[in-house]
Coordinates of C-alpha atoms in Angstrom, one line a residue:
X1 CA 0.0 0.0 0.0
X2 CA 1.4 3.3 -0.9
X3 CA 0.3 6.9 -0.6
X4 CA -0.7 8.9 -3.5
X5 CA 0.9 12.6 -1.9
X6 CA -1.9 14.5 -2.6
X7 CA -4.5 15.4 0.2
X8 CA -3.3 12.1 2.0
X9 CA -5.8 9.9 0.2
X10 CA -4.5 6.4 0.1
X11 CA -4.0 4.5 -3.3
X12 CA -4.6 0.7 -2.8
X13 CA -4.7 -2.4 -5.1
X14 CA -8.0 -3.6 -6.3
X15 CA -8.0 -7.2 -4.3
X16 CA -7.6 -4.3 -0.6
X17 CA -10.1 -2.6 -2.4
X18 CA -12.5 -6.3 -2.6
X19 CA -11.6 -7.7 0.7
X20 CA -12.0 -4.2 2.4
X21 CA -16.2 -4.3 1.5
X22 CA -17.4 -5.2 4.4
X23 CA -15.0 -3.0 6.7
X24 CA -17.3 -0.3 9.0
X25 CA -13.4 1.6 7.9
X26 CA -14.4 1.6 4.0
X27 CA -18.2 2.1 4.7
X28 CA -16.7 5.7 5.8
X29 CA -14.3 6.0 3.1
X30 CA -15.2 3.7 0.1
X31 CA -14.1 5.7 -2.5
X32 CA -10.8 4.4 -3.6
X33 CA -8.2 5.0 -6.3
X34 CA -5.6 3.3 -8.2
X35 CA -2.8 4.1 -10.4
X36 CA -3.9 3.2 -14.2
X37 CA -2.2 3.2 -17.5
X38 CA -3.8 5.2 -20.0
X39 CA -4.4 3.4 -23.0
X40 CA -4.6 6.4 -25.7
X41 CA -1.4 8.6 -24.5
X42 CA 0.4 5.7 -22.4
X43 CA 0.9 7.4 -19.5
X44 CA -0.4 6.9 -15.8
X45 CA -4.2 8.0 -15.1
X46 CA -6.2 7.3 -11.9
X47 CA -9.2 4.9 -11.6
X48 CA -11.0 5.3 -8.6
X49 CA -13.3 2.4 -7.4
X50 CA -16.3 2.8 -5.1
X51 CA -17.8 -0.3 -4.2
X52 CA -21.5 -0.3 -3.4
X53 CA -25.1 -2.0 -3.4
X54 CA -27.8 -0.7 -5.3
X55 CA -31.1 -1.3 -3.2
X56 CA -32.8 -4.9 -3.9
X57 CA -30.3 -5.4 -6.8
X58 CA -27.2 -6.5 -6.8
X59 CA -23.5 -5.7 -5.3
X60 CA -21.5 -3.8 -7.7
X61 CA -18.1 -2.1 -8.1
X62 CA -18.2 1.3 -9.5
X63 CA -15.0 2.5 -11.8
X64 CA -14.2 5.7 -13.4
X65 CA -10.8 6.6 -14.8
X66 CA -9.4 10.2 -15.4
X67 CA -6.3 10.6 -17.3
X68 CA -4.7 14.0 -16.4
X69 CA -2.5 14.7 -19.6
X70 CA -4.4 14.0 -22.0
X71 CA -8.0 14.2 -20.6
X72 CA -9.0 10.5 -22.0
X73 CA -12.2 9.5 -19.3
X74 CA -14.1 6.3 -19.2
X75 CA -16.7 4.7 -16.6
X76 CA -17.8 1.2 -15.9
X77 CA -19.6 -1.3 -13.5
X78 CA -19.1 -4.5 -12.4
X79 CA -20.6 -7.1 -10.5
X80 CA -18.8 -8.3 -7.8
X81 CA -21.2 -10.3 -6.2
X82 CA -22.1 -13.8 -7.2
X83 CA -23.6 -15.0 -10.5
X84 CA -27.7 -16.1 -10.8
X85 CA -28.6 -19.5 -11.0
X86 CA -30.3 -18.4 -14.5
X87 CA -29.7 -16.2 -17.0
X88 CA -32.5 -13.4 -18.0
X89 CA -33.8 -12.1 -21.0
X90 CA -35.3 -8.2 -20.6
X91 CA -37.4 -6.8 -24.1
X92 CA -38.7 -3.2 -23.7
X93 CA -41.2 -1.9 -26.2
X94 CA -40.6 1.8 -27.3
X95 CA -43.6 3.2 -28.9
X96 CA -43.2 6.0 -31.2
X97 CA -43.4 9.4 -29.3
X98 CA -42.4 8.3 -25.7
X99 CA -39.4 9.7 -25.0
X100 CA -39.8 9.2 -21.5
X101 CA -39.3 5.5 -22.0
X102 CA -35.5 6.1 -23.4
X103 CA -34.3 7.8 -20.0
X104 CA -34.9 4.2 -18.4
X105 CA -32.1 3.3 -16.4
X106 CA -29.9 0.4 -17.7
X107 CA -28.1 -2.2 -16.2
X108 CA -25.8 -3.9 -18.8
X109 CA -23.2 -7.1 -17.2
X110 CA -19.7 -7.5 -19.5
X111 CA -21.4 -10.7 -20.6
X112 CA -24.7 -9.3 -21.6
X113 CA -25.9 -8.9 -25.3
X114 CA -28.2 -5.8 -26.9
X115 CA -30.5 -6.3 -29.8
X116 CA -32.5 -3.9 -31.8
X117 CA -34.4 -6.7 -34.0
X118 CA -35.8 -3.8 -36.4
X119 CA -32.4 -3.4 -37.3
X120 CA -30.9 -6.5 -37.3
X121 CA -28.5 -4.8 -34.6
X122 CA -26.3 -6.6 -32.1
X123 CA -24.4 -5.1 -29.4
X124 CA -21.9 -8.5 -28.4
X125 CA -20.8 -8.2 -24.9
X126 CA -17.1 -7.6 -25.6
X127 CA -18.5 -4.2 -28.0
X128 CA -19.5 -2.4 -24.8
X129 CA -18.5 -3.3 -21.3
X130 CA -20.1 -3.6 -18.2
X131 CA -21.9 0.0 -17.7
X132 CA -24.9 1.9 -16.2
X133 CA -26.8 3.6 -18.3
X134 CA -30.2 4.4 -20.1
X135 CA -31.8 3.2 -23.3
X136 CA -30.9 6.2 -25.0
X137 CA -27.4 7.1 -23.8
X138 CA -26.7 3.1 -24.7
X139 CA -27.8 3.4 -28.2
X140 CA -25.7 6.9 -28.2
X141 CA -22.7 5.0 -27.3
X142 CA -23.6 2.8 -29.7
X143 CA -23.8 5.6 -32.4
X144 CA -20.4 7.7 -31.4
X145 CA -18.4 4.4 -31.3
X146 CA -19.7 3.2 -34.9
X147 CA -18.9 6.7 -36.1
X148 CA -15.4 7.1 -34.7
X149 CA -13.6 5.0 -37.6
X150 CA -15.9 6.7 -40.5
X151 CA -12.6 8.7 -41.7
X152 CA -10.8 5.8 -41.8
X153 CA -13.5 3.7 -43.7
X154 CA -14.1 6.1 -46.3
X155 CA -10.3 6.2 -47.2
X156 CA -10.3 2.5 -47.3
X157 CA -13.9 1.4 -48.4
X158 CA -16.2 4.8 -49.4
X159 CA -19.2 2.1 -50.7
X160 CA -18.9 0.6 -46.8
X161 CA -18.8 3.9 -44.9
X162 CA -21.7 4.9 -47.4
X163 CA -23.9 2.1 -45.8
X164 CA -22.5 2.8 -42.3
X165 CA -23.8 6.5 -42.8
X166 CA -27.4 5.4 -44.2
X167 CA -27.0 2.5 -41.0
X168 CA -26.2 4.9 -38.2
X169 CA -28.6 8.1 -39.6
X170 CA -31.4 5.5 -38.6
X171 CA -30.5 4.3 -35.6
X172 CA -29.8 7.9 -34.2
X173 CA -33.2 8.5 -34.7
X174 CA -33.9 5.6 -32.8
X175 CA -31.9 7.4 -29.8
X176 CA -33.9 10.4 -30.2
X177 CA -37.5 8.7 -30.2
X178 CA -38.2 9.2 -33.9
X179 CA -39.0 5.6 -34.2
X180 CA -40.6 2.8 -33.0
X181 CA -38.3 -0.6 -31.5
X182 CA -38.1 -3.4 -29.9
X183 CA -35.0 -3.0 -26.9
X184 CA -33.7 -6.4 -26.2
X185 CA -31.0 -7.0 -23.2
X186 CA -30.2 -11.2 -23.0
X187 CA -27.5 -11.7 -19.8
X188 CA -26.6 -15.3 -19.3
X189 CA -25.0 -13.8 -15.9
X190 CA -28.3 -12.7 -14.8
X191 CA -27.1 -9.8 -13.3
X192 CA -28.5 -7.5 -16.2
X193 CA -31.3 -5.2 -15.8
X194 CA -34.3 -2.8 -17.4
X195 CA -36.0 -0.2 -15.0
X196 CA -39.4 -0.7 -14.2
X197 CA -41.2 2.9 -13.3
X198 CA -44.8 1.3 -12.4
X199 CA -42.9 -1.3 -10.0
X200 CA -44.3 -3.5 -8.1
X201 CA -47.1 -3.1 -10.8
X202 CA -46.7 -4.9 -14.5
X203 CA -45.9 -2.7 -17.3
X204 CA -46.9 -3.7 -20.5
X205 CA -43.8 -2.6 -22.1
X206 CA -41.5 -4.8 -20.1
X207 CA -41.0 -8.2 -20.2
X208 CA -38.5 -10.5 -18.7
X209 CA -37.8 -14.0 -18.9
X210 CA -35.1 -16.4 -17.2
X211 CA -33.7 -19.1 -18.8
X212 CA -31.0 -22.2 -18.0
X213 CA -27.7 -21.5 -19.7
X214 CA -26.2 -23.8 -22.5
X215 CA -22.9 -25.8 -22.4
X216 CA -21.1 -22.6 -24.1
X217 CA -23.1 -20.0 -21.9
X218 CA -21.2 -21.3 -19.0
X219 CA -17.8 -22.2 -20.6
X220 CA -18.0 -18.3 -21.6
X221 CA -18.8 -17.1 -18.4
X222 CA -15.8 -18.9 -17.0
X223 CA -17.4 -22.2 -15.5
X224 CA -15.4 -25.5 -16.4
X225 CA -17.8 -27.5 -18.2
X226 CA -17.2 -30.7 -19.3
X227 CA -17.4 -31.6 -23.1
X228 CA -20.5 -33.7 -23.7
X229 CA -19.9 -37.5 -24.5
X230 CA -21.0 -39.9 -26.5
X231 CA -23.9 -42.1 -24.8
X232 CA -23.0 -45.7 -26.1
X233 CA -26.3 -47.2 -28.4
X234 CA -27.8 -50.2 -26.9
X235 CA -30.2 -52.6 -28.6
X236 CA -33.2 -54.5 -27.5
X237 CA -33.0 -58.3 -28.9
X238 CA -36.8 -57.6 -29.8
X239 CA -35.8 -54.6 -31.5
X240 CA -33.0 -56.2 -33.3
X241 CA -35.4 -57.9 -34.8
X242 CA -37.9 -55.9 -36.1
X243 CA -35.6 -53.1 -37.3
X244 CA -32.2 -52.2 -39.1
X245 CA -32.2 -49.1 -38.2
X246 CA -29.9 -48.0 -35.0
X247 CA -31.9 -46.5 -31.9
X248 CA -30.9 -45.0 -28.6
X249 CA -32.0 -45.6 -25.5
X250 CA -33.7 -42.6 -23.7
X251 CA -31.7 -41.0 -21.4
X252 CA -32.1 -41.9 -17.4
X253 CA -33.5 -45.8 -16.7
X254 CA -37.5 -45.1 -16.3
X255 CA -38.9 -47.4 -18.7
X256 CA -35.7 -47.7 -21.0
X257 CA -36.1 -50.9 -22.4
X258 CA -40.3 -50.9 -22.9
X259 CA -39.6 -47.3 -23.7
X260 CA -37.6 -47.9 -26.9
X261 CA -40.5 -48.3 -28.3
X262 CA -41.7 -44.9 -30.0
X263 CA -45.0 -43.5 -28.7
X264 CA -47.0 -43.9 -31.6
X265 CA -46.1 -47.5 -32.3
X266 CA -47.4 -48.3 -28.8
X267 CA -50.7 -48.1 -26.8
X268 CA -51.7 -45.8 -24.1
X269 CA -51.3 -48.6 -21.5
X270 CA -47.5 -49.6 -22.9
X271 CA -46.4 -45.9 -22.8
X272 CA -47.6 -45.3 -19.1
X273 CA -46.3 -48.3 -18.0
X274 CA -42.8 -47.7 -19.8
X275 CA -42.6 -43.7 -19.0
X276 CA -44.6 -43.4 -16.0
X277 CA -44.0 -46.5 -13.8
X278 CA -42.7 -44.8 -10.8
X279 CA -45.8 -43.2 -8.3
X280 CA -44.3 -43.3 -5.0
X281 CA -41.1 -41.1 -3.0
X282 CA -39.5 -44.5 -2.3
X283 CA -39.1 -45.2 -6.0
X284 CA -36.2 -42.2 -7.0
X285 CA -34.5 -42.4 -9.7
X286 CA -31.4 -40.3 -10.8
X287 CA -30.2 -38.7 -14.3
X288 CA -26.9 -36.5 -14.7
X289 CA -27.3 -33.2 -14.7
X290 CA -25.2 -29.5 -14.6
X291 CA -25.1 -27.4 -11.3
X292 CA -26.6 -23.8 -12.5
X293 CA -24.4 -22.3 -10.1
X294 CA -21.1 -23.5 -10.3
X295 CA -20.9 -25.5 -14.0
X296 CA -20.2 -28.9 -12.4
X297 CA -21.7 -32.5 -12.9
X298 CA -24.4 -33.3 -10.0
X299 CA -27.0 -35.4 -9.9
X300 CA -30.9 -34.7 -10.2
X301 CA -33.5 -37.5 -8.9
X302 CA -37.2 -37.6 -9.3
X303 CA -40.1 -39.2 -9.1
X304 CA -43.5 -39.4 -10.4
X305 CA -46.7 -39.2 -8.1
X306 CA -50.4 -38.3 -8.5
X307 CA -51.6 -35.5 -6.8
X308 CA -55.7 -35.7 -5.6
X309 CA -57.7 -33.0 -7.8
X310 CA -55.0 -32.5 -10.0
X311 CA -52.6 -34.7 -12.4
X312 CA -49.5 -36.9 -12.6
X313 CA -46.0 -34.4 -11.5
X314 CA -42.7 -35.5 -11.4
X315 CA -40.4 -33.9 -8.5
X316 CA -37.2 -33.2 -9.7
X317 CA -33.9 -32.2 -7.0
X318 CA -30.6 -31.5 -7.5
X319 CA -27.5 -31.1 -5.3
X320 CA -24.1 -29.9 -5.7
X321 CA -21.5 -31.3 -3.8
X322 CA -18.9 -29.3 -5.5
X323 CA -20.5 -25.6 -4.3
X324 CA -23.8 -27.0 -1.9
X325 CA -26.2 -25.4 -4.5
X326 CA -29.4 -27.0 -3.8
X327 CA -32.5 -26.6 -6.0
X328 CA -36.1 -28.7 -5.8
X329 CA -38.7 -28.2 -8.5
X330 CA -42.0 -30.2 -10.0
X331 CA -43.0 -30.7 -13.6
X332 CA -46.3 -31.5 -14.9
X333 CA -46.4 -34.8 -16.5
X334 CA -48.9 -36.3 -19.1
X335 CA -50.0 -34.3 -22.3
X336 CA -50.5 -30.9 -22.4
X337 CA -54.0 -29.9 -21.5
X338 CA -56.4 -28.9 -24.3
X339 CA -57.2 -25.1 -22.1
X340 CA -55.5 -23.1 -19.6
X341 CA -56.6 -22.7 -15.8
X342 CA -57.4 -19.8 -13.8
X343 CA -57.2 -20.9 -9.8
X344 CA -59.0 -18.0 -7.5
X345 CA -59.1 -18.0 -3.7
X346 CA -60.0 -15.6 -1.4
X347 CA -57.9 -16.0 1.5
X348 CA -59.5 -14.9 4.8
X349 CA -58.4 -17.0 7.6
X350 CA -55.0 -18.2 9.1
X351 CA -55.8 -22.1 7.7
X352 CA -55.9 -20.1 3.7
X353 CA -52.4 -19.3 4.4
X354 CA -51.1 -23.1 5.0
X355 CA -52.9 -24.3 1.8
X356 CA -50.1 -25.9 -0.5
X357 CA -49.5 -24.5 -3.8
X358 CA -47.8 -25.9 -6.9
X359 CA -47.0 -22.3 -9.2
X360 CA -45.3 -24.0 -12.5
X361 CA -43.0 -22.1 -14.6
X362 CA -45.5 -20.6 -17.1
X363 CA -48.0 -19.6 -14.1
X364 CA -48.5 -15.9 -13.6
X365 CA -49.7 -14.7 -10.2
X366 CA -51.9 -11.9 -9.6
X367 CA -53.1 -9.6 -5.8
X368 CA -56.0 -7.4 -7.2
X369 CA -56.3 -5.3 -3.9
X370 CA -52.5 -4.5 -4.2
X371 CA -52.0 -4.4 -8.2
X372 CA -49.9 -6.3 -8.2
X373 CA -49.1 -9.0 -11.2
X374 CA -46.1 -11.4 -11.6
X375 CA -45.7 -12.4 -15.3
X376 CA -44.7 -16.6 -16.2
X377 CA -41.5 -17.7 -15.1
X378 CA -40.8 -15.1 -12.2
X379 CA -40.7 -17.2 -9.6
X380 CA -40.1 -20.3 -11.8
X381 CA -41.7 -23.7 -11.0
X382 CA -41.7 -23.8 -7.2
X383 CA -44.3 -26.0 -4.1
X384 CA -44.7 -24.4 -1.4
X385 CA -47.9 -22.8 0.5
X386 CA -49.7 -19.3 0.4
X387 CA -48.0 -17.7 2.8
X388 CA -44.7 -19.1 1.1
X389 CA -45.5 -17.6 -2.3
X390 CA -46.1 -14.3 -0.3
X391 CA -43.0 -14.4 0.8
X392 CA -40.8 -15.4 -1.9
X393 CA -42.6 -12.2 -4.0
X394 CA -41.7 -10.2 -2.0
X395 CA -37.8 -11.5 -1.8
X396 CA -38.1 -11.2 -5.4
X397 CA -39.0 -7.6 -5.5
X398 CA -36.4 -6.7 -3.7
X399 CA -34.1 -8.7 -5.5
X400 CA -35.1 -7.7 -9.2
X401 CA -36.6 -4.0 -8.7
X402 CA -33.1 -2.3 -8.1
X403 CA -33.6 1.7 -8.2
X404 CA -37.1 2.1 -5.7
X405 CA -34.7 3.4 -3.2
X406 CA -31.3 4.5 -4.0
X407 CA -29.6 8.4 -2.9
X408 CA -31.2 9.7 -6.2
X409 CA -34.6 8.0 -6.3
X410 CA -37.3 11.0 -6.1
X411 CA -39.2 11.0 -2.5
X412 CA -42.8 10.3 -4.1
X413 CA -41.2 7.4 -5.6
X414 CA -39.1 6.2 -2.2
X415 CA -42.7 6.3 -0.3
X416 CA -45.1 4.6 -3.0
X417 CA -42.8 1.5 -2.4
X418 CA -42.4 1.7 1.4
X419 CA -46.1 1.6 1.4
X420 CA -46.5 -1.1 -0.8
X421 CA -44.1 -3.1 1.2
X422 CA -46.2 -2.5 4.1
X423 CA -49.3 -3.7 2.1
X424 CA -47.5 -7.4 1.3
X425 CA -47.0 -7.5 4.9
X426 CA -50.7 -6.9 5.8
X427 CA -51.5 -9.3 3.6
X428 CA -49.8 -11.9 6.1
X429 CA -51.6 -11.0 9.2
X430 CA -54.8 -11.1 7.4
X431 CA -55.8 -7.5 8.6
X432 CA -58.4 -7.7 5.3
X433 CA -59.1 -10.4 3.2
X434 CA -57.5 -10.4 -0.3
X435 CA -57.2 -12.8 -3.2
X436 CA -54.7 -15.0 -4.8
X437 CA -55.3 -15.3 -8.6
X438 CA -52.9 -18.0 -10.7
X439 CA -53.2 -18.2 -14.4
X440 CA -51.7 -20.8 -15.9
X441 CA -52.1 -21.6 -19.7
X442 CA -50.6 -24.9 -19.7
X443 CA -53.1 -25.9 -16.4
X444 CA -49.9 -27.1 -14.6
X445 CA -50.5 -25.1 -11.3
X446 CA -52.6 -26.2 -8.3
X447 CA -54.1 -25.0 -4.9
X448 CA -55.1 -27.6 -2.1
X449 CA -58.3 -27.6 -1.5
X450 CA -59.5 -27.3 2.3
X451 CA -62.5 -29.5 2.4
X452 CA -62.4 -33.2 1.5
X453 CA -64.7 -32.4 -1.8
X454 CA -63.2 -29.5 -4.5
X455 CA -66.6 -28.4 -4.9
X456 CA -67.6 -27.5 -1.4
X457 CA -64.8 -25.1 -1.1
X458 CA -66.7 -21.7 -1.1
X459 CA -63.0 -19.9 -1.5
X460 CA -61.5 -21.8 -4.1
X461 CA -62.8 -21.6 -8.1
X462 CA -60.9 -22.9 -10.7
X463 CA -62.0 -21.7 -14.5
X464 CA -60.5 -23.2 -17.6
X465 CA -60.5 -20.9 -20.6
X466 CA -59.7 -21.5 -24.7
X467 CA -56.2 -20.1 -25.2
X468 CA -55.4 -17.3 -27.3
X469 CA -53.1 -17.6 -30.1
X470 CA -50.3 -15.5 -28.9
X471 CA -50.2 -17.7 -25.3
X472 CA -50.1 -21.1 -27.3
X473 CA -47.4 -18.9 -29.8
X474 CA -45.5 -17.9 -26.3
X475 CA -45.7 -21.9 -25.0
X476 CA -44.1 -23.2 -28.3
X477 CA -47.6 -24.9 -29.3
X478 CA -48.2 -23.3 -32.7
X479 CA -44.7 -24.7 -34.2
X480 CA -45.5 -28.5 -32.6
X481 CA -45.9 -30.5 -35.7
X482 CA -47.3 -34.1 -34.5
X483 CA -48.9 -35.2 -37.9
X484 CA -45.6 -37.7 -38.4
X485 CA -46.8 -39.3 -35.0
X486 CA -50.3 -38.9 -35.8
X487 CA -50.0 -40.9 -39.4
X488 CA -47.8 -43.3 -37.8
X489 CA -49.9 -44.3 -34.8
X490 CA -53.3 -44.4 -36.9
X491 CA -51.4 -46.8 -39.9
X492 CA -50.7 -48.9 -36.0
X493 CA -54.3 -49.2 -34.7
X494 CA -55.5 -50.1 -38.4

């Protein structure tokens, strides 16, 4: 550790900068500097660091360096807590004419990607780094960068720059809200992330989804993966004889050798007896599987069971011994129903908040009294009870919403969600009665009943409804193409 000579401030090494977080010594002082080589005049600037939380987001280190002889200046962010279990997917709609929507605040991870799909424009993570920004002053960067080789490219290549001009004329006007677009931000980190204004409430200009990362997500985010291998192709003697052609079992043991069988060349009772064998706890099975927090090989087992009232789930856990991540979830099993569900319950006593709940990934959750609406895959696929789901909505608002109460959040806005944090909380000691609305177009979510017979609960109403096109478009429905298995299994019963 040396000292910089200048006012006495102290110039430390990144890793004392790190490991000095938690110090009440650098919550006094945490802004901290470090000598920095300059990369456009090659001598020594100063970076100075100031590591911080922003409110119900995320841990982050805050860098701006100054070079003092040849006034080059640059800002960026990073992350330096952990990564998310998932990665996340953000799309913001910008209508023509609301330029209020381009001042949203931006958070953009080194390993997160931009599209503007009207475009076809990409922003690769290693084109910008790590930075906190807006949409506009993003697509600004975006602009000044693309035009700071133009000399050059007209020397070399005048038809190029030519295009580059036309290219970049159009998407400044996209910066100034002359145009209508589509603002994508995909993070395989997770740690990305689009201001919501109406928060807690929906806005119907923001969606977000999370996603598991592929084999090259994590390599690239610096997990050791191993390479995939090559699952060895075993035959069935009564196969062998019916067939030439080479087949592989399915993966895991459930029903492997019946199950070699494809579904349309086999009745209804074959296939549940080969894929579905397994209805009780004591019957776990295992199947290899990828920790989503560390990269390494674990194991996942599961069983199936039937569930009174509702349908056949399979309950799926995984553990880590590499990091300890643990993670439990349930999948619906059986076809897809023909119509979604809506589950209502108005919950008014302390035995509504003990009901179990099964909330499956592409379940949305909805609180009419408090506005407030989740949208699919939130939460994710999770079993728990009312009062659970309460509570994990509200870790997730704090965890996701990141700017309701940071030094420069307005006051109006800093009050409107300290009151509705006091609302969830009401909701939990049952001062009024509210209700619990789960929408689920794939009818995979369930509430437990508190009488013996579903239809002499008074609190509970479950609707089904025709879906629409665009939520059978959002489940992957319209592009399922079964008329091969259809052909084949009619030519079978004939």
């Amino acid at each position: 550790m040396a000292s910089s000579g200048e006012e006495g401030r102290v110039v430390v090494d990144l890793r004392s900068a790190a490991e000095s977080a938690g110090d009440e010594e650098a919550h006094a002082t945490p802004l901290h500097e470090i000598e920095s080589l300059c990369m456009r005049c090659g001598e020594n600037g100063t970076t100075r660091l100031l590591l911080t939380t922003i409110p119900h987001f995320r841990e982050v280190v805050l860098m701006a360096f100054e070079c003092p002889h040849c006034g080059e200046r640059n800002n960026e962010v990073q992350f330096a807590g952990q990564l998310q279990p998932k990665g996340c997917c953000y799309l913001l709609e910008v209508p023509l004419g609301k330029n209020e929507i381009l001042n949203r605040q931006v958070v953009k991870s080194d390993s997160a990607t931009i599209k503007i799909p009207e475009l076809d424009f990409e922003i690769p993570p290693e084109a910008q780094r790590g930075s906190l920004s807006t949409v506009e002053g993003i697509i600004m960067r975006a602009v000044d960068e693309l035009q700071a080789l133009q000399d050059e490219r007209k020397k070399v290549d005048p038809q190029k720059a030519e295009a580059i001009d036309q290219f970049l004329t159009k998407l400044r006007s996209l910066g100034l809200g002359q145009a209508a677009f589509t603002f994508v931000l995909d993070d395989p980190a997770g740690n990305s992330f689009i201001e919501n204004p109406n928060a807690p409430s929906s806005d119907p200009l923001l969606s977000v989804r999370f996603y598991e990362r592929t084999r090259e997500q994590q390599a690239a985010l610096g997990f050791l993966v191993e390479p995939p291998t090559e699952e060895p192709v075993h035959h069935a003697s009564t196969v062998e004889a019916n067939s030439d052609v080479s087949q592989k079992e399915p993966h895991g043991s459930v029903g492997a050798v019946a199950g070699r069988r494809a579904i349309a060349q086999g009745n209804s009772d074959e296939v549940t007896a080969a894929l579905c064998r397994y209805s009780a706890p004591e019957e776990v099975d295992t199947l290899p599987s990828t920790c989503g927090a560390c990269g390494a090989e674990c194991v996942t087992r599961f069983f199936a069971t039937k569930i009174p009232y509702f349908c056949e789930v399979i309950v799926m856990a995984t553990t880590c011994d590499m990091c300890g991540y643990r993670n439990s979830e349930l999948k619906p099993g059986g076809e897809i129903p023909a119509k979604g569900k809506k589950i209502t319950l108005h919950v008014q006593n302390a035995r509504d908040l003990t009901r179990d709940v099964i909330k499956s990934d592409s379940a949305g959750v909805k609180v009419p009294e408090l506005e407030l609406e989740l949208t699919s895959g939130t939460l994710g696929g999770i079993v728990t009870t009312v009062e659970g789901l309460v509570v994990k909505i509200c870790e997730a608002l704090d965890r996701i919403h990141g700017f309701q109460l940071g030094d420069s959040t307005l006051e109006w806005k800093k009050k409107k969600w300290e009151d509705f944090k006091d609302k969830l909380s009401k909701l939990l000691s049952l001062q009024e009665p509210w209700t619990l609305i789960i929408d689920d177009g794939l009818a995979a979510s369930f509430v437990a009943p508190a009488t013996d017979s579903l239809e002499d609960d008074n609190q509970l109403t479950i609707e089904e409804y025709q879906r629409s096109w665009e939520q059978n478009d959002e489940l992957g429905l319209n592009d399922m193409d079964t008329s091969s298995a259809d052909a084949a299994y009619n030519s079978t019963n004939t």
